[in-house]
Amino acid sequence: MRGHLARRLSLFVFPTLVFVGLVGCTDETIVYRDRPVYDEPADGARGFVGYTLTGQDPGAKATACGNCHVGPTSQWEETDHADAWNTLEASGHAQEFCRGCHTVSELGNATTDPGGYNGSQDSLRYMDVQCESCHGEGLPHVEVPDGSGPLASMLVGSDLTNGCGECHEGTHHPFVEQWEQSAHGDVTSFAAGRDSCNGCHSGNGALVRWGITANYAERNDFLAGEGYMDITCGVCHDPHGGPNSSQLRFPVEVGNDIRAHLCAQCHDRRTEPDPGSSHGLHPHSPETALLEGTAGYFFPDMEISPPNRIVGTHGTEANERLCAGCHVDRWTVTDEATGDFQFQNVGHSFNAIPCLENGIDSGETECALTTEDRYFESCATSGCHGTPSAALGALQSAAGLNKLLAEEVHHLIEQVPDEIDPTDGVITTAEGAEFNYALAHFGAGRDGEDDEPLLGYTGSATHNPFHTRELLVASIEAMQLAYGLSASSWYEEFISENPDLLPRMKGQKAQQ
């Protein structure tokens, strides 16, 4: 950091004091050293100033912007963007059409005509993805630094002529295309427009909730209530860099508390019944609490987790990157006949087992639950399962059993319809069971029906099948005890073969 500061500050005008020792007095001479804070843009570069080379080591990569904006520049220097040119040249397959995205150019910002490297071919001056790649031409600001510098846009879209999507697209890195297939790229306006919801259902709301005060082109409009933003790249990734991998605003590694995880900032909502909401008998986004074994309704007269909670395997060190280990996986598709490159999946549809079309993530969520129709490789490469087939088998087994138990819970609930009233502010035994039933197939339809019968139960079966099973068994036992109901014969036989699944009541196992 000291070297960085010295490099930046050396461009300014500084007085050097020369002391001449005399008997009884000191004579001071001030010597000024004039150096420019930026170089005039190269011919054809438009208003892009790029690196300052005058008086600098050409390898110093001293951005003109960094002469004043020391903090953001220091962070940026640690990112891959700061070495984008060398990365391309060392790849062995650099082509001229690639260089516009590995340099300062009109790509990524509001400038539309060729500029920077594309306008000047000056790679020394405009190499790497510098500040102006996102913020746009910096010359007007450095000439008159009045505080109104060019602001980067936070919007993303394959149809836009600025933003991250201008470079992070195409067959080699289709981030914007796959993001547009995801729910993050299609924010629901109703939820985004509600003050209690927009902290997760809009990108601008999330930034405000996380205390991100950095300015961007659309910020004032959003703060004024004029529209909302999707969960774009700059919401989860800090464009200037930071201490987390992939420039993420929160960590994704398992070494951190699960609730500190990036995804947990939003995917941890209504994990237990809410008597104050008409929707309170259904979970909203319970993935984090499921992973750590705290989601669901815990019947007060039964000893079930917590405190003896069951942590899902996917929430342990076996899955090093937690949510990202399953939901953000890369793989390369090659031509089976020639071995030639076809497509690089980048995992930004965020589907854990995405549906495939010719080996490529199709963006669809409903297809057959097979290793041919879905991508199960991440289940093996993440460290949780030995092979994709083993992962599929474990999922089918867990989802199948939980489906049977959930249907038994629902069968019992249907016998006491008067016990279900989500508006009365009281959680009955039936309503607690209703919540656990809904938790078992969250993300599916109300009745759990899908084209693939098990699909509605794969969410809970992957996040924590054992904890879900415990909640469902407890729900069946509680319903029988509270209302004098009788479970189906298959359940009686199942529980007689698995008595350890029974919850404890006041120190004793529940009796049939």
Coordinates of C-alpha atoms in Angstrom, one line a residue:
M1 CA 0.0 0.0 0.0
R2 CA 2.9 2.4 0.8
G3 CA 4.4 1.8 -2.6
H4 CA 1.0 2.4 -4.2
L5 CA 0.5 5.7 -2.4
A6 CA 4.0 6.8 -3.2
R7 CA 3.5 6.1 -6.9
R8 CA 0.2 8.0 -6.9
L9 CA 1.4 11.0 -4.9
S10 CA 4.6 11.4 -6.9
L11 CA 2.5 12.8 -9.8
F12 CA 1.5 15.8 -7.8
V13 CA 3.3 19.0 -7.1
F14 CA 5.2 18.8 -3.8
P15 CA 7.5 21.3 -2.1
T16 CA 10.9 20.0 -1.2
L17 CA 12.6 21.8 1.7
V18 CA 16.3 22.2 1.5
F19 CA 17.9 23.2 4.8
V20 CA 21.2 25.1 4.8
G21 CA 22.7 25.0 8.3
L22 CA 24.0 28.4 9.5
V23 CA 25.1 29.5 12.8
G24 CA 22.1 30.9 14.6
C25 CA 19.6 30.7 11.7
T26 CA 18.2 28.5 9.0
D27 CA 17.7 29.4 5.3
E28 CA 14.8 27.5 3.5
T29 CA 14.6 27.1 -0.2
I30 CA 11.4 25.6 -1.7
V31 CA 11.9 23.6 -4.9
Y32 CA 8.9 22.6 -7.0
R33 CA 8.8 19.6 -9.2
D34 CA 6.0 19.8 -11.8
R35 CA 4.6 16.5 -13.2
P36 CA 1.3 16.0 -14.9
V37 CA -1.5 14.0 -13.2
Y38 CA -2.5 12.6 -16.6
D39 CA -1.4 12.4 -20.2
E40 CA -3.4 13.7 -23.1
P41 CA -5.4 10.9 -24.7
A42 CA -3.8 9.1 -27.6
D43 CA -5.0 9.9 -31.1
G44 CA -8.3 8.2 -31.7
A45 CA -8.8 7.3 -28.1
R46 CA -11.5 9.9 -27.6
G47 CA -11.6 11.1 -24.0
F48 CA -10.1 8.0 -22.4
V49 CA -7.0 8.9 -20.4
G50 CA -6.0 5.3 -19.3
Y51 CA -2.6 4.8 -17.7
T52 CA -0.3 7.8 -17.0
L53 CA 3.0 7.0 -18.6
T54 CA 4.9 10.3 -18.4
G55 CA 7.6 9.9 -15.7
Q56 CA 6.4 6.4 -14.9
D57 CA 7.8 2.9 -15.2
P58 CA 5.6 1.5 -18.1
G59 CA 4.9 -1.5 -16.0
A60 CA 3.7 0.5 -13.0
K61 CA 0.1 0.6 -14.3
A62 CA -0.6 4.0 -12.7
T63 CA -4.1 4.9 -13.7
A64 CA -4.8 8.6 -14.1
C65 CA -7.9 8.1 -11.9
G66 CA -5.8 6.6 -9.2
N67 CA -4.0 9.9 -8.6
C68 CA -7.0 11.0 -6.6
H69 CA -9.1 7.9 -6.1
V70 CA -6.5 6.0 -4.2
G71 CA -8.8 3.7 -2.2
P72 CA -10.8 2.1 -5.0
T73 CA -7.7 1.9 -7.2
S74 CA -5.8 0.0 -4.5
Q75 CA -8.7 -2.6 -4.4
W76 CA -8.9 -2.7 -8.2
E77 CA -5.1 -3.5 -8.4
E78 CA -5.8 -6.9 -6.7
T79 CA -8.5 -7.9 -9.2
D80 CA -8.3 -9.9 -12.4
H81 CA -9.4 -6.8 -14.3
A82 CA -6.0 -5.2 -13.4
D83 CA -4.2 -7.9 -15.3
A84 CA -6.7 -8.6 -18.1
W85 CA -4.3 -7.9 -20.9
N86 CA -1.5 -10.3 -19.7
T87 CA -4.1 -12.9 -19.0
L88 CA -5.3 -12.8 -22.6
E89 CA -1.9 -12.7 -24.1
A90 CA -0.8 -15.7 -22.0
S91 CA -3.8 -17.7 -22.9
G92 CA -2.4 -18.9 -26.2
H93 CA -5.5 -18.0 -28.1
A94 CA -5.6 -14.2 -28.1
Q95 CA -7.3 -12.7 -31.1
E96 CA -7.8 -9.1 -32.0
F97 CA -11.6 -9.2 -31.4
C98 CA -10.9 -10.2 -27.8
R99 CA -8.7 -7.2 -27.0
G100 CA -11.5 -4.6 -26.8
C101 CA -12.7 -6.4 -23.6
H102 CA -9.2 -6.8 -22.1
T103 CA -8.5 -3.0 -22.4
V104 CA -10.1 0.3 -21.9
S105 CA -12.4 0.9 -24.8
E106 CA -16.0 1.8 -25.5
L107 CA -17.2 -1.6 -24.3
G108 CA -18.7 -1.6 -20.8
N109 CA -19.6 2.1 -20.6
A110 CA -21.9 4.6 -22.2
T111 CA -19.5 5.5 -25.1
T112 CA -20.7 4.0 -28.3
D113 CA -18.0 4.9 -30.9
P114 CA -14.6 3.2 -30.8
G115 CA -12.3 4.7 -28.2
G116 CA -9.4 3.8 -25.9
Y117 CA -7.6 0.8 -27.3
N118 CA -10.1 0.2 -30.1
G119 CA -9.6 3.7 -31.4
S120 CA -5.9 4.0 -30.9
Q121 CA -4.4 0.5 -30.8
D122 CA -2.2 1.8 -27.9
S123 CA -2.0 -1.3 -25.7
L124 CA 0.6 0.2 -23.3
R125 CA -1.7 3.1 -22.5
Y126 CA -5.0 1.3 -22.5
M127 CA -4.2 -2.3 -21.5
D128 CA -6.3 -3.9 -18.8
V129 CA -9.9 -3.3 -17.7
Q130 CA -9.3 0.1 -15.9
C131 CA -11.6 2.5 -14.2
E132 CA -12.8 4.0 -17.4
S133 CA -13.9 0.6 -18.8
C134 CA -17.0 0.9 -16.6
H135 CA -17.1 4.6 -15.8
G136 CA -16.5 5.9 -19.3
E137 CA -14.3 8.7 -20.7
G138 CA -12.4 10.4 -17.9
L139 CA -10.9 13.4 -19.6
P140 CA -13.7 15.9 -18.9
H141 CA -13.5 15.0 -15.2
V142 CA -9.7 15.2 -14.8
E143 CA -9.7 18.6 -16.7
V144 CA -12.4 19.9 -14.3
P145 CA -12.5 17.7 -11.2
D146 CA -15.7 19.2 -9.8
G147 CA -17.0 16.1 -8.1
S148 CA -19.3 15.1 -11.0
G149 CA -17.2 12.4 -12.5
P150 CA -18.6 9.8 -14.9
L151 CA -20.7 7.2 -13.1
A152 CA -20.8 3.5 -14.1
S153 CA -24.1 1.9 -14.8
M154 CA -25.3 -1.0 -12.7
L155 CA -27.8 -2.2 -15.3
V156 CA -27.1 -5.4 -17.2
G157 CA -28.7 -6.9 -20.3
S158 CA -27.8 -8.6 -23.5
D159 CA -29.7 -5.8 -25.3
L160 CA -27.7 -2.9 -23.6
T161 CA -24.7 -1.1 -25.0
N162 CA -23.0 -0.6 -21.6
G163 CA -22.5 -2.4 -18.4
C164 CA -20.9 -5.8 -17.6
G165 CA -22.9 -7.6 -20.2
E166 CA -21.0 -6.0 -23.1
C167 CA -17.9 -8.1 -22.3
H168 CA -19.2 -10.9 -20.0
E169 CA -21.1 -12.6 -22.8
G170 CA -20.7 -15.0 -25.7
T171 CA -19.9 -18.7 -25.9
H172 CA -16.8 -18.5 -23.8
H173 CA -18.2 -16.5 -20.9
P174 CA -22.0 -16.3 -21.2
F175 CA -22.6 -14.7 -17.8
V176 CA -25.3 -12.2 -19.0
E177 CA -27.1 -14.8 -21.1
Q178 CA -27.3 -17.3 -18.3
W179 CA -28.1 -14.6 -15.7
E180 CA -31.1 -13.5 -17.8
Q181 CA -32.4 -17.1 -17.6
S182 CA -32.3 -16.9 -13.8
A183 CA -34.8 -15.4 -11.3
H184 CA -32.1 -12.8 -10.4
G185 CA -32.5 -11.4 -13.9
D186 CA -36.3 -11.2 -13.7
V187 CA -37.3 -9.5 -10.5
T188 CA -41.0 -9.5 -9.6
S189 CA -42.2 -5.9 -9.6
F190 CA -44.8 -6.5 -6.9
A191 CA -42.2 -7.6 -4.3
A192 CA -39.6 -5.2 -5.5
G193 CA -42.0 -2.3 -4.9
R194 CA -42.7 -3.2 -1.3
D195 CA -40.6 -1.6 1.4
S196 CA -40.5 -4.8 3.4
C197 CA -39.4 -6.9 0.5
N198 CA -37.2 -4.8 -1.8
G199 CA -34.1 -5.4 0.3
C200 CA -34.0 -8.8 -1.4
H201 CA -36.3 -8.5 -4.3
S202 CA -34.5 -5.6 -6.0
G203 CA -30.9 -4.9 -6.6
N204 CA -31.0 -1.3 -5.5
G205 CA -32.9 -2.3 -2.4
A206 CA -30.2 -4.9 -1.5
L207 CA -27.4 -2.4 -1.9
V208 CA -29.2 0.0 0.5
R209 CA -29.9 -2.8 3.0
W210 CA -26.2 -3.9 2.9
G211 CA -25.1 -0.3 3.5
I212 CA -23.4 0.1 0.1
T213 CA -23.2 3.9 -0.5
A214 CA -21.0 3.9 -3.6
N215 CA -22.6 6.0 -6.3
Y216 CA -23.7 4.7 -9.7
A217 CA -25.6 6.1 -12.7
E218 CA -29.1 5.0 -11.7
R219 CA -28.8 5.4 -7.9
N220 CA -30.6 8.7 -7.4
D221 CA -33.5 7.6 -9.6
F222 CA -33.9 4.4 -7.5
L223 CA -33.6 6.3 -4.2
A224 CA -36.4 8.6 -5.5
G225 CA -38.6 5.6 -6.0
E226 CA -38.4 5.7 -9.8
G227 CA -38.3 2.0 -10.7
Y228 CA -36.2 -0.9 -9.4
M229 CA -33.2 -2.9 -10.5
D230 CA -32.7 -6.6 -11.1
I231 CA -30.2 -8.5 -9.0
T232 CA -27.4 -7.5 -11.4
C233 CA -23.7 -8.4 -11.4
G234 CA -22.7 -5.3 -9.3
V235 CA -25.1 -6.3 -6.5
C236 CA -23.3 -9.5 -5.6
H237 CA -19.9 -8.5 -7.0
D238 CA -18.0 -5.4 -5.9
P239 CA -16.7 -3.9 -9.1
H240 CA -13.7 -2.4 -7.3
G241 CA -12.7 -5.6 -5.6
G242 CA -12.5 -6.8 -2.0
P243 CA -11.3 -9.5 0.4
N244 CA -13.7 -12.2 -0.9
S245 CA -13.2 -14.5 -3.9
S246 CA -14.5 -13.4 -7.2
Q247 CA -14.9 -9.8 -5.9
L248 CA -18.0 -10.9 -4.0
R249 CA -19.5 -8.6 -1.4
F250 CA -19.9 -11.5 1.1
P251 CA -17.9 -14.7 1.4
V252 CA -19.0 -18.1 -0.1
E253 CA -16.5 -20.4 1.5
V254 CA -17.5 -22.9 4.2
G255 CA -14.9 -21.5 6.7
N256 CA -17.4 -18.8 7.5
D257 CA -20.6 -19.0 9.5
I258 CA -23.3 -20.2 7.1
R259 CA -25.3 -17.0 7.8
A260 CA -22.4 -14.9 6.7
H261 CA -22.6 -16.5 3.3
L262 CA -23.5 -14.3 0.3
C263 CA -26.6 -16.2 -0.6
A264 CA -27.8 -16.3 3.0
Q265 CA -28.2 -12.5 3.0
C266 CA -31.5 -13.2 1.2
H267 CA -32.2 -16.9 1.1
D268 CA -33.1 -17.1 4.8
R269 CA -36.6 -15.8 5.1
R270 CA -39.7 -17.1 6.9
T271 CA -38.0 -20.2 8.1
E272 CA -40.7 -20.9 10.8
P273 CA -44.4 -20.1 11.0
D274 CA -45.3 -16.5 11.2
P275 CA -48.6 -15.9 13.1
G276 CA -48.7 -12.3 11.9
S277 CA -48.9 -13.1 8.2
S278 CA -51.6 -14.6 6.1
H279 CA -48.8 -16.4 4.3
G280 CA -47.2 -17.4 7.6
L281 CA -47.9 -21.1 7.2
H282 CA -45.5 -21.4 4.2
P283 CA -41.8 -20.8 4.1
H284 CA -40.5 -18.1 1.9
S285 CA -36.8 -18.7 1.3
P286 CA -35.7 -21.2 4.0
E287 CA -32.5 -22.6 2.4
T288 CA -30.0 -21.3 4.9
A289 CA -31.9 -22.5 8.0
L290 CA -32.5 -25.9 6.3
L291 CA -28.7 -26.3 5.8
E292 CA -28.0 -25.7 9.4
G293 CA -31.0 -27.6 10.8
T294 CA -33.0 -24.8 12.3
A295 CA -35.9 -24.4 9.8
G296 CA -39.4 -25.6 10.6
Y297 CA -42.0 -25.8 13.4
F298 CA -40.7 -27.5 16.6
F299 CA -43.7 -28.8 18.6
P300 CA -43.3 -27.6 22.2
D301 CA -44.0 -30.9 23.8
M302 CA -41.5 -32.8 21.7
E303 CA -37.7 -32.9 21.9
I304 CA -36.6 -32.5 18.3
S305 CA -33.8 -30.3 16.9
P306 CA -32.6 -27.8 17.9
P307 CA -30.7 -28.0 20.1
N308 CA -29.8 -31.5 18.8
R309 CA -30.0 -30.1 15.3
I310 CA -29.1 -32.0 12.2
V311 CA -26.7 -30.1 9.9
G312 CA -27.2 -31.0 6.2
T313 CA -24.1 -32.6 4.6
H314 CA -24.2 -29.9 2.0
G315 CA -23.7 -27.3 4.8
T316 CA -20.5 -28.9 6.0
E317 CA -16.8 -28.8 4.9
A318 CA -17.6 -31.6 2.5
N319 CA -19.1 -28.9 0.3
E320 CA -16.4 -26.3 0.4
R321 CA -18.2 -23.4 -1.3
L322 CA -21.6 -24.1 0.2
C323 CA -24.4 -22.8 -2.0
A324 CA -21.9 -21.8 -4.8
G325 CA -20.5 -25.4 -4.8
C326 CA -23.8 -26.7 -6.2
H327 CA -25.5 -23.6 -7.8
V328 CA -22.5 -22.0 -9.6
D329 CA -20.5 -24.6 -11.5
R330 CA -18.5 -24.3 -14.7
W331 CA -18.1 -26.9 -17.4
T332 CA -17.0 -26.9 -21.0
V333 CA -18.9 -28.5 -23.8
T334 CA -16.9 -29.8 -26.7
D335 CA -17.9 -31.5 -30.0
E336 CA -18.0 -35.2 -29.5
A337 CA -16.7 -35.9 -32.9
T338 CA -13.9 -33.4 -33.2
G339 CA -13.2 -32.3 -29.6
D340 CA -13.5 -28.7 -30.6
F341 CA -14.8 -26.1 -28.1
Q342 CA -18.5 -25.3 -28.3
F343 CA -19.6 -23.6 -25.1
Q344 CA -18.5 -22.7 -21.6
N345 CA -21.2 -22.9 -19.0
V346 CA -20.6 -20.4 -16.2
G347 CA -23.3 -21.4 -13.8
H348 CA -25.1 -18.1 -13.7
S349 CA -28.6 -19.6 -14.2
F350 CA -27.9 -20.7 -10.5
N351 CA -29.7 -24.0 -11.1
A352 CA -28.0 -26.7 -9.0
I353 CA -29.0 -29.5 -11.4
P354 CA -29.9 -27.6 -14.6
C355 CA -31.7 -29.1 -17.5
L356 CA -29.4 -29.8 -20.5
E357 CA -29.8 -29.2 -24.2
N358 CA -26.8 -30.7 -26.1
G359 CA -24.8 -30.5 -22.9
I360 CA -25.6 -26.8 -22.3
D361 CA -27.7 -25.4 -19.5
S362 CA -31.0 -24.7 -21.2
G363 CA -32.3 -22.4 -18.5
E364 CA -35.3 -24.7 -17.9
T365 CA -36.1 -26.1 -14.5
E366 CA -38.5 -28.9 -15.3
C367 CA -37.1 -32.0 -17.1
A368 CA -36.6 -35.6 -16.3
L369 CA -34.6 -36.4 -13.1
T370 CA -31.8 -38.3 -14.9
T371 CA -28.1 -37.8 -15.4
E372 CA -28.7 -37.6 -19.2
D373 CA -31.3 -34.8 -18.9
R374 CA -29.7 -32.9 -16.0
Y375 CA -26.2 -31.9 -15.0
F376 CA -25.1 -33.7 -11.8
E377 CA -21.4 -33.3 -12.2
S378 CA -21.2 -30.5 -9.6
C379 CA -22.5 -33.0 -7.0
A380 CA -19.4 -35.0 -7.5
T381 CA -16.8 -32.3 -8.1
S382 CA -18.0 -30.3 -5.0
G383 CA -16.8 -33.2 -2.9
C384 CA -20.1 -34.5 -1.6
H385 CA -20.7 -37.5 -3.9
G386 CA -18.5 -40.0 -5.6
T387 CA -20.2 -39.8 -9.0
P388 CA -23.1 -38.1 -10.7
S389 CA -25.1 -41.4 -10.6
A390 CA -24.5 -41.7 -6.9
A391 CA -25.7 -38.2 -6.4
L392 CA -28.9 -38.9 -8.3
G393 CA -29.5 -42.1 -6.4
A394 CA -29.1 -40.3 -3.0
L395 CA -31.5 -37.5 -4.2
Q396 CA -34.1 -40.0 -5.4
S397 CA -34.0 -42.0 -2.2
A398 CA -34.2 -38.9 0.1
A399 CA -36.9 -37.1 -2.0
G400 CA -38.9 -40.3 -2.3
L401 CA -39.1 -41.0 1.4
N402 CA -39.8 -37.4 2.3
K403 CA -42.5 -37.3 -0.3
L404 CA -44.3 -40.2 1.3
L405 CA -43.9 -38.7 4.8
A406 CA -45.1 -35.3 3.6
E407 CA -48.2 -36.9 1.9
E408 CA -49.0 -38.6 5.2
V409 CA -48.8 -35.3 7.0
H410 CA -51.1 -33.7 4.5
H411 CA -53.6 -36.6 4.8
L412 CA -53.8 -36.0 8.6
I413 CA -54.2 -32.2 8.1
E414 CA -57.1 -32.7 5.8
Q415 CA -59.0 -34.4 8.6
V416 CA -59.0 -31.3 10.8
P417 CA -59.7 -28.4 8.4
D418 CA -61.1 -26.2 11.2
E419 CA -57.6 -26.2 12.9
I420 CA -56.1 -24.2 10.0
D421 CA -56.6 -20.4 10.2
P422 CA -53.5 -18.4 9.4
T423 CA -55.2 -15.1 10.3
D424 CA -56.0 -15.8 14.0
G425 CA -52.4 -15.2 15.3
V426 CA -52.2 -18.6 16.9
I427 CA -50.2 -21.6 15.7
T428 CA -52.1 -24.8 16.3
T429 CA -50.6 -28.3 16.0
A430 CA -52.2 -28.7 12.6
E431 CA -50.7 -25.3 11.4
G432 CA -47.2 -26.3 12.7
A433 CA -47.6 -29.6 10.7
E434 CA -48.8 -27.6 7.7
F435 CA -45.7 -25.5 7.8
N436 CA -43.4 -28.6 7.9
Y437 CA -45.4 -30.1 5.1
A438 CA -44.8 -26.9 3.0
L439 CA -41.2 -26.9 4.0
A440 CA -40.7 -30.4 2.6
H441 CA -41.7 -29.3 -0.9
F442 CA -40.9 -25.5 -0.9
G443 CA -40.4 -24.2 -4.4
A444 CA -43.1 -26.5 -5.8
G445 CA -46.8 -26.1 -6.2
R446 CA -49.1 -26.1 -3.1
D447 CA -49.9 -29.8 -3.7
G448 CA -46.3 -30.7 -4.7
E449 CA -47.4 -31.8 -8.2
D450 CA -44.9 -31.5 -11.0
D451 CA -44.2 -33.2 -14.3
E452 CA -41.5 -35.2 -12.4
P453 CA -43.2 -36.5 -9.2
L454 CA -40.1 -36.1 -7.1
L455 CA -39.1 -32.7 -8.3
G456 CA -41.2 -30.8 -5.8
Y457 CA -39.2 -32.5 -3.0
T458 CA -35.7 -32.1 -4.2
G459 CA -35.2 -28.7 -2.6
S460 CA -35.6 -29.9 1.0
A461 CA -34.0 -33.3 0.1
T462 CA -30.8 -31.6 -1.1
H463 CA -30.6 -28.8 1.5
N464 CA -31.2 -31.2 4.5
P465 CA -33.1 -34.5 3.9
F466 CA -32.5 -35.8 7.5
H467 CA -33.7 -32.7 9.3
T468 CA -36.8 -32.5 6.9
R469 CA -37.5 -36.2 7.7
E470 CA -37.3 -35.5 11.4
L471 CA -39.8 -32.6 11.2
L472 CA -42.2 -34.7 9.1
V473 CA -42.2 -37.7 11.5
A474 CA -42.7 -35.3 14.4
S475 CA -45.6 -33.7 12.6
I476 CA -47.3 -37.1 12.1
E477 CA -46.8 -38.0 15.8
A478 CA -48.0 -34.6 17.0
M479 CA -51.2 -34.8 14.8
Q480 CA -52.1 -38.2 16.2
L481 CA -51.5 -37.1 19.8
A482 CA -53.3 -33.8 19.5
Y483 CA -56.4 -34.9 17.6
G484 CA -56.7 -38.6 18.2
L485 CA -56.0 -39.4 14.5
S486 CA -54.5 -42.6 13.2
A487 CA -51.7 -42.7 10.6
S488 CA -51.7 -45.1 7.6
S489 CA -50.6 -48.7 8.0
W490 CA -47.5 -48.2 5.8
Y491 CA -46.4 -45.5 8.3
E492 CA -47.0 -47.7 11.3
E493 CA -44.8 -50.4 9.6
F494 CA -42.2 -47.9 8.6
I495 CA -41.9 -46.4 12.1
S496 CA -41.7 -49.8 13.7
E497 CA -38.7 -50.5 11.6
N498 CA -37.2 -47.1 12.3
P499 CA -38.0 -46.3 15.9
D500 CA -35.1 -44.0 16.3
L501 CA -36.9 -41.5 14.1
L502 CA -39.5 -41.0 16.8
P503 CA -39.2 -37.7 18.7
R504 CA -39.0 -37.7 22.5
M505 CA -41.7 -36.4 24.8
K506 CA -40.8 -35.4 28.3
G507 CA -37.9 -37.8 28.3
Q508 CA -39.8 -40.7 26.8
K509 CA -40.3 -41.8 23.2
A510 CA -43.7 -40.9 21.8
Q511 CA -46.1 -43.8 22.0
Q512 CA -48.5 -44.9 19.2

